[in-house]
């Protein structure tokens, strides 16, 4: 199988895992599904390699039906899925409790979760929404000293937090292979702690975690409300910081907004540098697609990339998944990539991501934000106090709905489409130099979506 097909299969499988995550949750995916990896697609059968017979049997008996269903959706060439175990793979030591208990991994020959070789700094596309987080991550990776402790990265799902954490780890390993790095999800930390308590081995757990040079915990929000785990993480954090060891943490919210997190831990997490990653802009989405498309032999017209960047706006993960589906369709079927074919291949994704916000909602939110009357949205008043909010509302209507310029104008008291176009261009240009307006737009977009 050509290298490009291996890459496509890896990307398709990654996309399948994310859909399965929405069905089964993080614990199942991180502990049972993620260890699987695609070997080949042969005669319409996708072969997945399992690390042990236990994994193979458990996944086959409990999750194979859903895996096949989603694989077929992502890649129509897949008709069936089979799991196999390589002879060189060692037996698993996974412990299973009763049917109502969590499954806890205990085969930890390596410390933490393996790093993804595709998640490096040179493959991270930088734009305004993520430039601070990128710069901070690069500084931590390149510095011989601990510059920010901890480095706390936060943002929505699929915006690049995990990519930056993997990139930091790869960079540190390349610069100094002797430095010990522990990278894992917050759930993995919790499960290892639970296991150490269960098997009365907490001292070994403490020694293992407190002896590393760099501790990286992804999605720390998952230990919110887990008092015992928070207590252990608090002491681990303090021990590492006191010994000048680097701690890097990610979450979906800033430390102060983590509900269910102890106040003292919130305070510790905010000690160093807190860097947020904003939702993607059209320019960043297009840049990501162009970068990924440049690494495939499939010819993807610029218009198609622009179409995807306009239509798939939720997060980078979904954006890349959309491109992978188009590439797979071109490779396996040999169909030319056009906007029409892209629309067909992505029809379910486009339906699910249709913007449902109404112009009336936009007008009301913008009017309330700028403290003007709702009726001012339809008036002909031209004072800046009213004209600017009205232009903002028109801009958001163009950005967040599928309505045409004439339709938008009709909803603003019968304005001409050229008035709407002028408003969109005006707000777009002004945002480049007006940080306050840009923040207003970002906040309103977040509220409306």
XYZ file of C-alpha atoms in Angstrom:
449
model
C 0.000 0.000 0.000
C 1.352 3.454 -0.919
C 2.397 5.794 1.851
C -0.377 8.212 1.049
C -2.924 5.457 1.652
C -1.367 4.680 5.026
C -1.630 8.332 5.971
C -5.225 8.486 4.815
C -6.116 5.358 6.791
C -4.493 6.853 9.893
C -6.454 10.065 9.429
C -9.715 8.222 8.794
C -9.189 6.083 11.888
C -8.443 9.199 13.948
C -11.722 10.703 12.731
C -13.574 7.454 13.536
C -12.161 7.516 17.072
C -13.459 11.047 17.628
C -16.979 10.020 16.566
C -16.756 6.999 18.862
C -15.640 9.315 21.670
C -18.955 11.163 21.376
C -20.788 7.834 21.749
C -18.790 6.006 24.432
C -16.902 8.777 26.233
C -13.224 9.461 26.883
C -12.517 6.539 29.211
C -13.442 3.880 26.649
C -11.636 5.622 23.801
C -8.429 6.388 25.685
C -8.136 2.943 27.253
C -9.605 0.563 24.674
C -10.008 2.136 21.240
C -6.944 4.398 20.936
C -4.493 1.465 21.312
C -5.844 0.046 18.033
C -4.300 1.199 14.766
C -5.116 0.526 11.110
C -2.854 -1.886 9.211
C -4.382 -1.949 5.734
C -7.563 -1.755 3.667
C -7.782 -4.884 1.557
C -10.751 -6.107 -0.481
C -13.085 -3.709 1.352
C -11.964 -4.950 4.771
C -10.200 -2.611 7.180
C -7.712 -4.522 9.332
C -6.979 -3.069 12.772
C -4.030 -4.153 14.896
C -4.830 -4.760 18.566
C -2.069 -4.787 21.209
C -3.311 -8.022 22.792
C -5.860 -10.809 22.563
C -7.776 -9.177 25.404
C -8.114 -5.935 23.451
C -9.149 -7.822 20.318
C -11.832 -9.863 22.067
C -13.185 -7.051 24.216
C -13.490 -4.554 21.370
C -14.922 -7.174 18.995
C -17.602 -8.204 21.485
C -18.538 -4.720 22.676
C -17.757 -2.068 20.078
C -17.213 -3.608 16.649
C -20.722 -2.889 15.332
C -20.392 0.831 15.995
C -16.830 0.872 14.640
C -17.969 -0.677 11.355
C -20.906 1.727 11.063
C -18.749 4.831 11.487
C -15.931 3.468 9.301
C -18.436 2.956 6.466
C -19.695 6.524 6.909
C -16.167 7.912 6.795
C -14.967 5.693 3.943
C -17.565 3.965 1.728
C -14.897 1.521 0.488
C -14.943 -0.131 3.921
C -17.487 -2.966 4.080
C -16.149 -4.783 7.134
C -13.617 -4.411 9.928
C -11.427 -7.141 11.390
C -9.121 -7.027 14.415
C -5.897 -8.989 14.561
C -3.012 -9.352 17.020
C 0.603 -9.454 15.909
C 2.563 -12.388 17.271
C 5.226 -10.049 18.620
C 2.735 -8.254 20.829
C 3.051 -9.122 24.492
C 0.054 -10.348 26.500
C -1.933 -7.614 28.158
C -2.157 -7.174 31.919
C -5.389 -5.222 31.783
C -7.523 -5.748 34.843
C -11.289 -5.834 34.477
C -13.679 -5.392 37.340
C -17.388 -6.171 37.424
C -19.525 -5.139 34.473
C -20.529 -1.905 36.236
C -16.999 -0.779 37.006
C -14.502 1.174 34.898
C -11.822 -0.668 32.961
C -8.403 0.266 34.340
C -5.221 -0.240 32.345
C -2.306 -1.666 34.234
C 0.132 -2.625 31.485
C 2.324 0.429 31.934
C 5.687 -0.727 30.618
C 6.047 2.783 29.238
C 5.200 5.849 31.258
C 2.266 7.782 29.868
C 0.584 7.787 26.471
C 2.695 7.383 23.290
C 3.341 10.590 21.380
C 1.889 11.099 17.908
C 4.761 11.642 15.411
C 2.494 13.829 13.278
C 1.954 16.382 16.059
C 5.087 18.516 15.829
C 5.746 22.244 15.696
C 6.500 22.216 11.978
C 3.026 20.792 11.295
C 1.211 23.316 13.480
C -0.337 26.150 11.475
C -0.082 29.449 13.360
C -2.691 32.192 13.142
C -4.035 34.968 15.305
C -6.301 32.682 17.399
C -3.393 30.498 18.548
C -0.262 32.646 18.225
C 0.184 33.264 21.987
C -0.212 29.595 22.880
C 2.177 28.612 20.087
C 4.825 31.144 21.152
C 4.576 30.054 24.796
C 4.793 26.366 23.872
C 7.835 26.996 21.680
C 9.537 28.972 24.448
C 9.022 26.160 26.960
C 10.246 23.550 24.484
C 13.414 25.433 23.547
C 14.440 26.759 26.965
C 16.974 24.982 29.165
C 15.343 26.587 32.201
C 11.774 26.468 33.469
C 10.292 29.719 32.160
C 6.598 29.290 32.957
C 5.424 26.868 35.620
C 2.950 25.664 34.846
C 2.234 26.411 31.206
C -1.568 26.226 31.085
C -3.154 25.932 27.624
C -6.909 26.198 27.285
C -9.491 26.368 24.533
C -12.374 24.512 22.944
C -12.331 20.972 21.562
C -10.160 20.383 18.511
C -8.363 23.742 18.482
C -4.797 22.454 18.892
C -4.047 22.065 22.618
C -3.037 18.424 22.329
C -1.014 19.147 19.187
C 1.037 21.759 21.048
C 1.621 19.440 24.004
C 2.889 16.657 21.752
C 5.035 19.178 19.879
C 6.623 20.359 23.126
C 7.416 16.784 24.124
C 8.965 15.915 20.738
C 11.065 19.082 20.804
C 12.334 18.425 24.341
C 13.146 14.800 23.500
C 15.066 15.869 20.385
C 17.072 18.459 22.293
C 17.829 16.320 25.345
C 16.854 12.629 25.099
C 17.840 12.079 28.719
C 15.018 14.236 30.064
C 12.125 12.101 31.276
C 8.705 13.163 30.022
C 5.340 11.888 31.214
C 2.457 12.808 28.917
C -1.053 11.554 29.620
C -4.688 12.497 29.875
C -6.168 13.486 33.216
C -8.183 10.249 33.125
C -5.008 8.211 32.725
C -3.517 9.986 35.753
C -6.693 9.264 37.706
C -6.793 5.594 36.697
C -3.152 5.085 37.629
C -3.805 6.704 40.987
C -6.904 4.533 41.571
C -4.919 1.439 40.651
C -2.113 2.377 43.045
C -4.655 2.678 45.859
C -6.364 -0.564 44.886
C -3.108 -2.500 44.856
C -1.690 -0.637 47.878
C 1.165 0.739 45.826
C 0.788 4.508 46.322
C 4.456 5.041 47.206
C 5.569 3.677 43.825
C 2.972 5.916 42.147
C 4.276 9.000 43.968
C 7.906 8.181 43.196
C 7.163 7.571 39.537
C 5.335 10.851 38.969
C 7.562 13.022 41.122
C 10.782 11.858 39.483
C 10.004 13.090 35.949
C 11.554 16.186 34.393
C 8.408 17.192 32.532
C 4.830 16.301 33.483
C 2.153 16.944 30.851
C -1.500 16.430 31.749
C -4.092 16.838 28.991
C -7.727 17.812 29.693
C -7.287 18.490 33.414
C -11.002 19.374 33.642
C -11.773 15.658 33.870
C -10.559 15.500 37.466
C -12.978 18.241 38.507
C -15.099 16.844 41.323
C -12.648 13.968 41.895
C -11.420 15.048 45.335
C -8.892 12.278 45.988
C -7.334 12.606 42.544
C -7.134 16.374 42.929
C -5.454 15.955 46.293
C -2.784 13.690 44.794
C -2.291 15.936 41.757
C -1.945 18.963 44.053
C 0.916 17.323 45.958
C 2.513 16.026 42.773
C 2.334 19.496 41.238
C 3.913 21.130 44.284
C 6.695 18.540 44.474
C 7.634 19.051 40.833
C 7.523 22.847 40.972
C 9.585 22.899 44.167
C 12.222 20.820 42.370
C 12.198 23.097 39.326
C 10.557 20.492 37.068
C 8.324 21.616 34.204
C 4.538 21.126 34.417
C 2.306 21.614 31.369
C -1.469 21.356 31.591
C -4.357 21.762 29.174
C -8.082 22.254 29.735
C -11.204 23.469 27.993
C -11.453 26.489 30.318
C -9.148 28.826 32.200
C -8.133 27.761 35.734
C -10.554 30.201 37.379
C -13.486 28.800 35.378
C -12.945 25.119 36.226
C -16.046 24.258 38.221
C -15.445 21.474 40.722
C -11.724 22.206 40.986
C -10.390 23.046 44.457
C -9.561 26.728 44.922
C -5.994 26.005 45.980
C -5.457 23.955 42.818
C -7.026 26.681 40.660
C -4.541 29.082 42.234
C -1.581 26.777 41.529
C -2.647 26.237 37.913
C -2.725 29.993 37.372
C 0.787 30.528 38.783
C 2.657 30.430 35.481
C 1.448 31.439 32.041
C -2.179 30.891 31.044
C -2.524 30.945 27.246
C -5.864 30.550 25.511
C -6.579 29.341 21.985
C -9.486 31.162 20.351
C -11.934 29.657 17.859
C -10.512 29.459 14.356
C -10.857 32.254 11.821
C -11.518 31.638 8.139
C -7.909 32.565 7.337
C -6.517 30.052 9.836
C -8.844 27.290 8.654
C -7.805 27.886 5.053
C -4.129 27.898 6.038
C -4.533 24.559 7.820
C -6.266 23.026 4.809
C -3.628 24.351 2.413
C -0.841 22.963 4.591
C -2.452 19.536 4.796
C -3.361 19.476 1.099
C 0.258 20.250 0.179
C 1.300 16.927 1.741
C -0.960 14.765 -0.406
C -0.654 13.742 -4.041
C -4.353 14.388 -4.591
C -4.992 17.624 -6.477
C -7.439 19.725 -4.478
C -8.474 23.009 -6.145
C -8.231 26.206 -4.092
C -11.965 26.747 -4.502
C -12.667 23.444 -2.770
C -10.357 24.335 0.132
C -12.093 27.712 0.418
C -15.486 25.961 0.371
C -14.471 23.663 3.249
C -12.958 26.565 5.227
C -16.238 28.473 4.921
C -18.515 25.565 5.739
C -16.692 23.612 8.461
C -16.145 26.067 11.285
C -16.495 24.109 14.526
C -12.894 23.009 15.127
C -9.641 21.930 13.479
C -10.239 18.247 14.097
C -13.509 18.290 12.180
C -11.928 20.475 9.498
C -9.106 17.984 8.891
C -11.584 15.110 9.039
C -13.586 16.725 6.232
C -10.472 17.036 4.058
C -9.497 13.429 4.800
C -12.864 12.213 3.571
C -12.460 14.126 0.318
C -8.930 12.761 -0.165
C -10.082 9.215 0.570
C -12.932 9.554 -1.911
C -10.500 10.739 -4.586
C -7.919 8.013 -3.883
C -10.247 5.043 -3.614
C -12.827 5.996 -6.252
C -10.646 8.136 -8.512
C -13.237 10.882 -8.682
C -12.160 14.439 -9.526
C -12.305 16.787 -6.570
C -14.798 19.595 -7.188
C -17.065 21.708 -5.017
C -20.016 19.548 -6.081
C -18.235 16.295 -5.203
C -17.048 17.818 -1.911
C -20.589 18.878 -1.086
C -21.796 15.332 -1.772
C -19.053 13.611 0.240
C -19.548 15.979 3.180
C -23.347 16.156 3.006
C -23.920 14.720 6.492
C -21.239 16.925 8.012
C -22.593 20.030 6.327
C -26.116 19.249 7.519
C -24.973 18.787 11.105
C -22.947 21.988 11.074
C -25.624 24.182 9.481
C -25.865 27.455 11.285
C -29.239 27.668 12.972
C -28.912 31.111 14.474
C -31.521 33.569 13.180
C -31.018 37.168 12.166
C -33.509 38.252 14.824
C -31.367 36.578 17.498
C -28.300 38.336 16.153
C -30.044 41.713 16.155
C -31.282 41.285 19.725
C -27.898 40.169 21.093
C -26.019 42.954 19.318
C -28.543 45.583 20.414
C -28.265 44.426 24.032
C -24.455 44.340 23.837
C -24.265 47.934 22.594
C -27.181 49.180 24.734
C -29.352 50.366 21.858
C -32.993 49.619 21.027
C -33.886 46.550 19.003
C -35.881 48.836 16.681
C -32.689 50.761 15.857
C -31.602 47.759 13.768
C -34.319 48.643 11.247
C -34.030 52.421 11.383
C -32.271 54.749 8.967
C -30.383 56.600 11.723
C -26.715 57.072 10.837
C -25.125 58.163 14.106
C -22.087 56.053 14.991
C -23.799 54.921 18.202
C -26.386 53.105 16.080
C -24.662 52.605 12.710
C -21.762 50.587 14.148
C -23.938 48.035 16.017
C -26.131 47.694 12.935
C -23.069 47.011 10.773
C -21.829 44.489 13.344
C -25.189 42.719 13.200
C -25.048 42.614 9.383
C -21.503 41.245 9.523
C -22.550 38.511 11.968
C -25.625 37.713 9.864
C -23.353 37.095 6.872
C -20.932 35.055 8.982
C -23.389 32.972 11.012
C -26.280 32.342 8.613
C -26.592 31.006 5.087
C -28.704 33.951 3.927
C -27.735 35.964 0.864
C -26.890 39.668 1.032
C -30.331 40.737 -0.326
C -32.065 38.478 2.233
C -30.017 39.971 5.042
C -30.792 43.496 3.841
C -34.505 42.709 3.797
C -34.278 41.757 7.483
C -32.735 45.132 8.315
C -35.668 47.266 7.265
C -35.371 46.641 3.545
C -31.744 47.724 3.142
C -30.100 47.233 -0.258
C -27.593 44.361 -0.630
C -24.833 46.904 -1.308
C -25.437 48.345 2.169
C -24.917 44.920 3.692
C -21.783 44.330 1.599
C -20.389 47.702 2.713
C -21.095 46.819 6.362
C -19.340 43.454 6.062
C -16.280 45.001 4.434
C -16.224 47.878 6.908
C -16.282 45.620 9.978
C -13.718 43.246 8.452
C -11.283 46.114 7.788
C -11.865 47.879 11.107
C -11.249 44.711 13.149
C -7.682 44.531 11.831
C -6.723 47.681 13.741
C -9.390 47.804 16.443
C -8.766 45.151 19.099
C -11.856 46.217 21.037
C -14.137 45.642 18.055
C -12.462 42.314 17.328
C -13.117 41.227 20.907
C -16.776 42.331 20.606
C -17.172 40.214 17.478
C -15.491 37.209 19.098
C -17.671 37.455 22.196
C -20.896 37.897 20.264
C -20.013 35.006 17.953
C -19.370 32.757 20.931
C -22.663 33.754 22.569
C -24.666 33.199 19.388
C -23.067 29.851 18.540
